[in-house]
Every structure is written in C-alpha cells, then in structure tokens.
Short mmCIF file of C-alpha atoms in Angstrom, two decimals:
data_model
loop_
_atom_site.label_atom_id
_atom_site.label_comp_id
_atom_site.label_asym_id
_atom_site.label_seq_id
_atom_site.Cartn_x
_atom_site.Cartn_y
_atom_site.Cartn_z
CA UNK A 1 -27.74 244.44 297.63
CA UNK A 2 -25.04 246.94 297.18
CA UNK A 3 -23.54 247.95 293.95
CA UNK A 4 -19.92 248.66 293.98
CA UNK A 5 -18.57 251.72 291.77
CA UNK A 6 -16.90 248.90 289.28
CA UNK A 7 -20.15 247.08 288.99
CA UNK A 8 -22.02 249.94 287.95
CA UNK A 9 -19.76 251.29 285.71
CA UNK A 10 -19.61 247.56 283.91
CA UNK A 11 -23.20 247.58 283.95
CA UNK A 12 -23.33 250.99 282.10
CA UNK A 13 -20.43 250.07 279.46
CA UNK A 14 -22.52 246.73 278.86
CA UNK A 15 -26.05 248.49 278.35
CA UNK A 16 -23.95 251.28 276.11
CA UNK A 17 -22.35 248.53 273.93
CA UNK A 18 -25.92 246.54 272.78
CA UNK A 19 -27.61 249.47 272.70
CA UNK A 20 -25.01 251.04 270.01
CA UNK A 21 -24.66 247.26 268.80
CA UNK A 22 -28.42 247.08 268.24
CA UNK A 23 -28.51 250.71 267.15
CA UNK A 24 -26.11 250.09 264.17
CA UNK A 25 -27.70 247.03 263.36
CA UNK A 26 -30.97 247.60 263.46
CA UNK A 27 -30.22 250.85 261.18
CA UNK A 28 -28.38 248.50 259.07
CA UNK A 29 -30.16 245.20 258.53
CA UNK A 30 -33.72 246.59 259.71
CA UNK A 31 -35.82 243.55 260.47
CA UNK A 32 -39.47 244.36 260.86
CA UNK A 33 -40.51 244.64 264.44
CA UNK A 34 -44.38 244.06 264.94
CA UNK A 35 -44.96 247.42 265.77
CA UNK A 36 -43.06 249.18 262.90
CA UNK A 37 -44.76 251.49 260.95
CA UNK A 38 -48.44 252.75 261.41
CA UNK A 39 -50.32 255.92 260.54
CA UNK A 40 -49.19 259.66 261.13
CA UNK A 41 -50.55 263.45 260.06
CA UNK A 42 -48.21 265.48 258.61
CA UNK A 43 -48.72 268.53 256.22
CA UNK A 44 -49.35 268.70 252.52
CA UNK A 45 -49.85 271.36 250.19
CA UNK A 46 -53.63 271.71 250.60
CA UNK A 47 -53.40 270.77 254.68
CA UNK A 48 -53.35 268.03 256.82
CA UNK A 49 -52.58 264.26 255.28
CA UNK A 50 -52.67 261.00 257.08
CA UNK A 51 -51.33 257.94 255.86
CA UNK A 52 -54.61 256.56 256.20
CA UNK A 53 -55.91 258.95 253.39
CA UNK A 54 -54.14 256.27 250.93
CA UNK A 55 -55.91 253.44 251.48
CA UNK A 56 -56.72 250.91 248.69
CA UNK A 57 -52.87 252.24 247.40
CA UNK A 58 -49.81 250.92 248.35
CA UNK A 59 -47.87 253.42 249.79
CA UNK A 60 -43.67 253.65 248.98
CA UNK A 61 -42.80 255.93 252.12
CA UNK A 62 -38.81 257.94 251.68
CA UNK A 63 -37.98 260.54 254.13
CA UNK A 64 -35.64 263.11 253.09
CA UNK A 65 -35.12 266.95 252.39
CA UNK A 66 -35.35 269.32 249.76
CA UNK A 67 -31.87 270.82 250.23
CA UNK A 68 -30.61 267.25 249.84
CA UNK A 69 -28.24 267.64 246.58
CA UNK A 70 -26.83 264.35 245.77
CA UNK A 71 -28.84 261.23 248.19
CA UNK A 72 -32.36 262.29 247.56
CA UNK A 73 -32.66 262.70 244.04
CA UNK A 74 -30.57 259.63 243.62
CA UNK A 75 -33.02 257.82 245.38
CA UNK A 76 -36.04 259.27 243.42
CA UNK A 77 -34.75 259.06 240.17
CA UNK A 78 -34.55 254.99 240.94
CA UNK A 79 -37.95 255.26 242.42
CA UNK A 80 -38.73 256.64 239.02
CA UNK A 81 -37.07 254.27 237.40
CA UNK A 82 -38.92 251.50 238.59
CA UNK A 83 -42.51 252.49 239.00
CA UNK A 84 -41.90 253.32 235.14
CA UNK A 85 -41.30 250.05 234.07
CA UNK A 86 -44.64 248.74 235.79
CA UNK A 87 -47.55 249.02 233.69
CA UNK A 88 -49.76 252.08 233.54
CA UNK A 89 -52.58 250.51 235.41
CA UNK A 90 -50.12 249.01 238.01
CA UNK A 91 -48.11 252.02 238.94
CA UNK A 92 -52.00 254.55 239.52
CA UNK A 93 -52.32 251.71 242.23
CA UNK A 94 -48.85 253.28 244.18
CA UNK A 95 -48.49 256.51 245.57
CA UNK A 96 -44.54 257.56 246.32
CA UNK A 97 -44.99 259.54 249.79
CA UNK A 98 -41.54 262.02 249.83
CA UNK A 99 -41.71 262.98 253.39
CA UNK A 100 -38.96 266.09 254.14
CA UNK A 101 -37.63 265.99 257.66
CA UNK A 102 -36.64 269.51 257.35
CA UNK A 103 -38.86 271.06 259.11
CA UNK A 104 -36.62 274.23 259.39
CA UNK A 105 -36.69 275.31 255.72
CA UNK A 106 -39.17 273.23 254.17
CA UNK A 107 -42.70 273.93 253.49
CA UNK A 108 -45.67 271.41 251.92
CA UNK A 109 -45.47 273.23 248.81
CA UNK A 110 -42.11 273.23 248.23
CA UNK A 111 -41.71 269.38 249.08
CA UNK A 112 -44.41 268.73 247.18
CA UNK A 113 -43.00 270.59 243.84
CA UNK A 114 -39.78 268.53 244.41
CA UNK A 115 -41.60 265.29 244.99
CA UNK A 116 -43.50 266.23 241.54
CA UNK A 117 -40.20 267.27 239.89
CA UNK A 118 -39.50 263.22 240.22
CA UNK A 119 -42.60 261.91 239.64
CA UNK A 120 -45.91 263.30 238.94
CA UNK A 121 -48.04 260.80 241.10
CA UNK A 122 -45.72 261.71 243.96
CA UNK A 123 -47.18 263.32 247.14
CA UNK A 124 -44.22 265.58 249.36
CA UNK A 125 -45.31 266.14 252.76
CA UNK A 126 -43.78 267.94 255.93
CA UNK A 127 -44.68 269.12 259.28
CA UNK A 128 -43.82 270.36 262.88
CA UNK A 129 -40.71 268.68 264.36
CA UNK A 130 -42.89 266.90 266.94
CA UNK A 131 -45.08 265.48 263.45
CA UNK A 132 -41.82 264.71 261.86
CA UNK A 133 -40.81 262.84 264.88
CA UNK A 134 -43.30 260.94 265.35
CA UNK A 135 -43.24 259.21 262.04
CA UNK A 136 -39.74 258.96 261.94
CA UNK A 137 -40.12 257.16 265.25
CA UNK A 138 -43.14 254.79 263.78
CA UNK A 139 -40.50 253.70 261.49
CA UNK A 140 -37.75 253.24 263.28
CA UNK A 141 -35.27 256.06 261.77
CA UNK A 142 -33.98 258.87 262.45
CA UNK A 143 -32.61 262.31 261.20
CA UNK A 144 -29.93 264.59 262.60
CA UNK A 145 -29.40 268.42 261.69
CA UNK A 146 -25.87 269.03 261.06
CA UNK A 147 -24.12 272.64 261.75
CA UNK A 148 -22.22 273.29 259.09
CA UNK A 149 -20.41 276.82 259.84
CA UNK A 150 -17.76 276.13 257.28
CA UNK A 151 -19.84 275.76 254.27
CA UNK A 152 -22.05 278.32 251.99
CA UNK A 153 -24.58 275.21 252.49
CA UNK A 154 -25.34 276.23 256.75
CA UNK A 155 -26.37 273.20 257.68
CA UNK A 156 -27.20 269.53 256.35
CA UNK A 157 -29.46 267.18 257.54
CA UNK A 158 -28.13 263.38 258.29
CA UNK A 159 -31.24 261.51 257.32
CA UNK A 160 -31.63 257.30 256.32
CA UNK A 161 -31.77 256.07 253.00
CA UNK A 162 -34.61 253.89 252.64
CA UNK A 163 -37.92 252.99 251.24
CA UNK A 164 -40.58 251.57 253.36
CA UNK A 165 -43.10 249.41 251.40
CA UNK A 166 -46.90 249.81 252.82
CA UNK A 167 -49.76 247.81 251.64
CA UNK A 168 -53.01 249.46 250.43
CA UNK A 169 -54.02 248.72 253.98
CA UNK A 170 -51.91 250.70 255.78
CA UNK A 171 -49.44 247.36 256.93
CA UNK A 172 -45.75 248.86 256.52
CA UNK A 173 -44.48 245.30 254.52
CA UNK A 174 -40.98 245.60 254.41
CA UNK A 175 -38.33 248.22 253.85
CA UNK A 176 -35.20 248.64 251.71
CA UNK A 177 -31.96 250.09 251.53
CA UNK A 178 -32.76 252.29 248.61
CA UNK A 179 -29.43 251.44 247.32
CA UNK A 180 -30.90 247.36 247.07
CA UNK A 181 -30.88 245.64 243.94
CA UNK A 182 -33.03 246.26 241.57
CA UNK A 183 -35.20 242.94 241.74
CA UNK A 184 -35.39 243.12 245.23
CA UNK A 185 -37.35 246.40 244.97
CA UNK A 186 -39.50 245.72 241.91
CA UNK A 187 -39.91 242.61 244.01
CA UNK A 188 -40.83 244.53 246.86
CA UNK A 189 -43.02 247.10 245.01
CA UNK A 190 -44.74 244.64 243.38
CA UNK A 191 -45.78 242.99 246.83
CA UNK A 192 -48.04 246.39 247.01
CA UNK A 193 -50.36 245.53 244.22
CA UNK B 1 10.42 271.80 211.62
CA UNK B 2 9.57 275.20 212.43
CA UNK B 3 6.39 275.14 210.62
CA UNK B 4 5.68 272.16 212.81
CA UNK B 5 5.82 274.14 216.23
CA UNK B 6 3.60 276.93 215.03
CA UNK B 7 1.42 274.53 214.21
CA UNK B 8 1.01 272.70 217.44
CA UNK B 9 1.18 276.31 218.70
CA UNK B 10 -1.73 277.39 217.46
CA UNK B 11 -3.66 274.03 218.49
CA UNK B 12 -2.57 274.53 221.81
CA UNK B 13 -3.55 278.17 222.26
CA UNK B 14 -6.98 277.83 220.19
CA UNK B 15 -7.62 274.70 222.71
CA UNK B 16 -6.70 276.43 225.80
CA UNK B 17 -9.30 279.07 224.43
CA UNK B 18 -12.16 276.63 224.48
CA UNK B 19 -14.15 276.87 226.96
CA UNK B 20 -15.76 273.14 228.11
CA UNK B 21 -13.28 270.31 228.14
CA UNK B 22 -10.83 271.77 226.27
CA UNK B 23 -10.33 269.02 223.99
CA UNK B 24 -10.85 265.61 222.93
CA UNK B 25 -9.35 263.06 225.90
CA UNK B 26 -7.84 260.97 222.76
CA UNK B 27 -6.40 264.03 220.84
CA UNK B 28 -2.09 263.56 220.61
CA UNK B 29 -1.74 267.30 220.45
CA UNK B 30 -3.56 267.89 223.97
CA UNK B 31 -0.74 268.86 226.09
CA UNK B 32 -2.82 269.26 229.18
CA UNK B 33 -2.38 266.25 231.12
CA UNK B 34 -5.67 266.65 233.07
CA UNK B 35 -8.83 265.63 231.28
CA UNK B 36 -12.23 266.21 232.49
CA UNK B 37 -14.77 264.00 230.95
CA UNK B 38 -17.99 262.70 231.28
CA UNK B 39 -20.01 265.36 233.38
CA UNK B 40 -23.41 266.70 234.13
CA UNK B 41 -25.68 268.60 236.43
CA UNK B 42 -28.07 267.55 237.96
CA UNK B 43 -31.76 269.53 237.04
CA UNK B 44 -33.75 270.53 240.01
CA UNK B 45 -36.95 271.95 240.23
CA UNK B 46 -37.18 275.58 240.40
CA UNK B 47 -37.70 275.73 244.44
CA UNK B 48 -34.34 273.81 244.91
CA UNK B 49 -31.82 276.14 246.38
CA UNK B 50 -28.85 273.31 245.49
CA UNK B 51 -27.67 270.77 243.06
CA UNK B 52 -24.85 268.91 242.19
CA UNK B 53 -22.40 268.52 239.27
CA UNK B 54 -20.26 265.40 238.32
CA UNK B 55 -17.78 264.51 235.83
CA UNK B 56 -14.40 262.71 235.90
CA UNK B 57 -10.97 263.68 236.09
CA UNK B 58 -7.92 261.96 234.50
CA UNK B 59 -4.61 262.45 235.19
CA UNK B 60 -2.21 261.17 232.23
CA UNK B 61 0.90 263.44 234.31
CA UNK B 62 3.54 262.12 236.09
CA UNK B 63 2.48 264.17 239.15
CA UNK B 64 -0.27 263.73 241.53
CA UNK B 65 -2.73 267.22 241.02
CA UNK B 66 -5.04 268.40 243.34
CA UNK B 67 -8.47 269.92 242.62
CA UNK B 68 -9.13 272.87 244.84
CA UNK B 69 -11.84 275.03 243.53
CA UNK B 70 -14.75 274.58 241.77
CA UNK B 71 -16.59 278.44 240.60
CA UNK B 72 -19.77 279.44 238.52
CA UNK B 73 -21.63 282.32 237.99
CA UNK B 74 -25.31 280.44 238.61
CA UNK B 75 -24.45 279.60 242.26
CA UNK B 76 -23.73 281.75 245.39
CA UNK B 77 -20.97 279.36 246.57
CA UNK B 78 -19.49 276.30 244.60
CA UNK B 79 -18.26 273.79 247.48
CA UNK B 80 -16.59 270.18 247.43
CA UNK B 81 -19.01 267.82 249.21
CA UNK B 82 -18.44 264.34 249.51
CA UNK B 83 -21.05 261.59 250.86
CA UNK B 84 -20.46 259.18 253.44
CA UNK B 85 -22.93 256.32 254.89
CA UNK B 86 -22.03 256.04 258.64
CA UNK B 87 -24.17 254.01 260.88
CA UNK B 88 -27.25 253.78 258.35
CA UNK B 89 -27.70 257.43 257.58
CA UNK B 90 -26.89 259.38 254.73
CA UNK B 91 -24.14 262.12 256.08
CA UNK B 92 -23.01 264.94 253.85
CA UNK B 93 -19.24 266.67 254.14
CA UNK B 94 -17.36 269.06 252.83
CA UNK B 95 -13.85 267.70 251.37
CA UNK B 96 -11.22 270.85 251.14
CA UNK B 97 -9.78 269.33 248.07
CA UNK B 98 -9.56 266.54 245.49
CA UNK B 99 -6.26 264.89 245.27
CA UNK B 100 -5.99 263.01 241.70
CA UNK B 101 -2.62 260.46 241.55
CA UNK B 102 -0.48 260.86 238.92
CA UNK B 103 -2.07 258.33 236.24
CA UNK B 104 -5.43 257.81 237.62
CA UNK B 105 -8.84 259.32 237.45
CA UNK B 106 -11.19 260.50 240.17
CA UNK B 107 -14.91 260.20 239.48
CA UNK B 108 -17.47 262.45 241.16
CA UNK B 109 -20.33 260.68 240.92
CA UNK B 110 -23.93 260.44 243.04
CA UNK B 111 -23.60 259.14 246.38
CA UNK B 112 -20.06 259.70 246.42
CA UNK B 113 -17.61 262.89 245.55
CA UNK B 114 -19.17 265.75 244.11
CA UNK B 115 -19.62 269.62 243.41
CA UNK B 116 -21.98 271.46 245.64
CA UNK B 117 -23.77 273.93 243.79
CA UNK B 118 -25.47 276.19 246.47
CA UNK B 119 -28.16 278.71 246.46
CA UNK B 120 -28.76 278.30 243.15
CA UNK B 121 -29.50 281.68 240.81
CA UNK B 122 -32.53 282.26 238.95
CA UNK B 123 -30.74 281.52 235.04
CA UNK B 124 -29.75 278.17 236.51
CA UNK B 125 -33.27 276.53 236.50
CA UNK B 126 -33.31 277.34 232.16
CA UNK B 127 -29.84 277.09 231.66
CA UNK B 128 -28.88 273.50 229.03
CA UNK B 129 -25.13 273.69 230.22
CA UNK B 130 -24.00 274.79 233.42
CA UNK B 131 -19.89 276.10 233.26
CA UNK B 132 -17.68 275.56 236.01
CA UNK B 133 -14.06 277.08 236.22
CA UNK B 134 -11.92 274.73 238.32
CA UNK B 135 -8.42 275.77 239.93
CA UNK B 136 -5.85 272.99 240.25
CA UNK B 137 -2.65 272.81 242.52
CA UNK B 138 -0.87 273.11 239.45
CA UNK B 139 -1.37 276.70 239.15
CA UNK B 140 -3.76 275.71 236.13
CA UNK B 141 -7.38 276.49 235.78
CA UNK B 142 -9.99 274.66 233.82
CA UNK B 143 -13.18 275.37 232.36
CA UNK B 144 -15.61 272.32 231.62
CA UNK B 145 -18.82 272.92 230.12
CA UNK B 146 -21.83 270.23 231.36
CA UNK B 147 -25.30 269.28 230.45
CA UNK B 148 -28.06 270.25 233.12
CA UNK B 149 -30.45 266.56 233.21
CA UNK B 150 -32.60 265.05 235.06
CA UNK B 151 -31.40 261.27 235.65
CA UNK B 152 -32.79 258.06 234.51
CA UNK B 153 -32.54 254.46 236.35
#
C-alpha cells in the first residue's frame, strides 16, 4: 500500500488533534486510569522517601514549587483549612506530601520548611529531574519551566493544580482540582480514613 | 467661606501625608478619586525568596487610571504578575500594567492579579505591615500600608 503525501499529512493532523484533544481533557477532567499513580523515591530532608514509607496513612499528594507566590500557598492554605476541621485523631491518620518540581532551586530542606510553614504534619520532598519525572509521570501531570528574561522573577515554573488522594495502602483514589468545592474534598479526604 | 477652604486644605494635605491608604474610602473630604482598600501580604516562611500582595483599587473618577508600578524597600524587584489556568496548569505572567475604568474597581486577589514581591529582604520575614508606593498614569503616586498574614480557608 502506498501512502500519498495528502494521506499522510491527514493522518498526522488527525493523530495531532486527539492527542491535544485528549491532552486538554485528560488535564482537565482527569478520570482515573488503572495505572495512575503508584510509588516513587524522591528526596527529603533527612534522605531518600518513598511513598511506600506512608503506609497505614492516607497520603494527600500536591506538586508544586517553593518560588510559587500566589497558586501554591493558595492551595495549602485550603489544604489547611480542611484537615483542620477534621478531628485531631482523624487528621494524625493523613500526611500532606508537598512535592516541589523545581528541581533547579529547590532543596529537601527548603521544601520541607515551606511545606511546614502550612502545616506542621506536612512532609516537602524534591529530587533529580529524572525523580521528579517519574512521579509526575505516575500521575499523569506535568510541569514546564518557563524563561522569564523580562522579569526580576528569572523564570517560573507552569505546574498543575491538584491534589491526588492516596489510601493508607498506597492506591492513588481519586484526584481534585484543588480549586473543587469544598465538600467534594472533605469528601474526598475523608475517603482516606 | 474662606475659613472653609483652609480647612479642607489642611485635610487634604495632612491626608496626602499619610502614609497607608490615605484615608477612609467613605470620607466626603477625600479628593483622591482612587481608593485602595482591603489589602494584605501574604507571610512566607523565611526560605521563600517571593510573595505576593493584594488589595483593591476603586476608581470613583471620571477617567479610566492605570496602575503602573508597584515599589518597596523589602523586595529586590516589585513586578505585576497575573495568573492564568491554560490547558490544566497553573501559568504565571507578568502584566505591564493595571488599567482601572473610570467607576470600577480592580481586585488583586490569589489566583488572579497580583503584586510580585521578589527576592524578598531579610526585615520582610518580621515585618507586621509591608508598604508599597504605587505610581499611577495619572502622574499620582500612592502609598498603601498592608498586613503581612498567613491565610485561612
């Protein structure tokens, strides 16, 4: 069989269109795929952590950076927010797992301080890009550093804005927009305990 | 009648003197038709080389004024920034200016417009109330004074 030039170029502009269609809207209106989530080693303060390391906790998994001015702590502060309003015993059972994409100016200390800052059961990790990838992948997101030559700021990091919600066994759940309704994420926090 | 000019005079020129928001939005005798209200920044923790400030501004003029400057003596540079949500991600960019119509307000609030405060100086991290000096197309400058806190949902 013999492709003509037209055919092939079709061919391309179709596989380009679903792939940016499912791109956008599998960003947007994640639904879980059966392989989503899973474990990964990144860096913490005192060395390596593994998701695995929390088991018997549910796990509420954000990545993000410290540099982040405005999304991040947003996000946090809600995280906050919420896990406050649980009761004592109920929120020790949940570990908030701030995991900085920026591997460029971020260290496990410092991400760990910031995650702190928000909330003191928090846990900030970071790691090598090919680390950082690699979870990012397991979730299905993504980052993107961002030149930014005009600014005092040098660069920015594009990164998503959700929570994932993993089970004390390790079982990424589900996963929110953090910007969701409020009863849909106690609802989804509470699925953790 | 005269004693009635002096008066507002001296209201003006003691208000223009004030540093924060100059006055009170309600207050007849403000003559400024910009009004910056409701503001704060954000805290950080002390290994945060950014934050962010917010507040609103009114315009009660009959001409459409443009904020184009934002200073303060805690950061290296004070920037613009605005958020946008494209495609899923969180994407950060600067804005060169912040245009307020004649009659309305602009709020710079999380997730949307706001002040970049970058490479934040060592008195910022203790400071209660963070000072910004703001230049406006109307040849004016303004001086609003805002609480540093941490945010509650």
């Amino acid at each position: 069989m013999k492709l003509s030039p037209l055919k092939v170029a079709l061919g391309a502009l179709a596989f380009f269109s679903i792939t940016t269609v499912a791109l956008y809207f599998g960003i947007e209106k994640m639904n879980l795929g059966p392989k989503m989530g899973g474990d990964f080693t990144l860096s913490g303060k005192m060395g390596a952590v593994s998701l695995h390391d929390f088991k018997g906790k549910g796990v509420i998994l954000y990545f993000g950076y410290t540099r982040c001015p405005d999304v991040c702590p947003v996000s946090l502060s809600r995280l906050r927010g919420m896990l406050k309003s649980l009761p004592e015993k109920a929120s020790e059972k949940i570990v908030p797992l701030f995991v900085s994409v920026d591997y460029r100016s971020d260290t496990p200390a410092k991400v760990d301080e910031y995650a702190k800052f928000f909330m003191e059961t928090a846990v900030g990790l970071t790691g090598t890009k090919e680390q950082i990838n690699h979870a990012v992948s397991l979730y299905g997101t993504g980052y993107q550093f961002e030149e930014t030559p005009k600014s005092a700021i040098g660069y920015t990091v594009q990164h998503g804005d959700r929570f994932y919600f993993i089970n004390p066994r390790g079982k990424l759940v589900s996963t929110l927009p953090t910007t969701s309704p409020t009863s849909e994420l106690k609802s989804a926090i509470e699925s953790l305990l | 009648m005269i004693h009635r000019f002096l008066l507002s005079a001296l209201i003006v020129s003691t208000l223009s003197a004030l540093p924060g928001f100059g006055s009170e939005p309600s207050s007849p005798k403000n003559s400024d038709t910009i009004t910056l209200k409701e503001g704060y920044v954000r805290a950080v923790p002390a290994s945060s080389e950014n934050s962010a400030a917010y507040f609103t501004i009114l315009n009660s003029g009959k001409k459409s004024v443009t904020l184009l400057k934002a200073d303060s003596s805690l950061a290296r540079a004070v920037e613009l920034h605005e958020h946008r949500h494209e495609n899923g991600m969180m994407k950060m960019v600067q804005v060169p200016s912040i245009e307020v119509p004649a009659g309305e307000s602009v709020e710079l609030e999380p997730m949307g417009l706001h002040i970049m405060m970058i490479g934040l100086k060592k008195p910022f991290f203790s400071a209660k109330e963070i000072v910004l000096k703001l230049s406006f197309s109307d040849g004016k400058s303004r001086t609003v004074r805002l609480p540093v806190k941490k945010e509650e949902e």
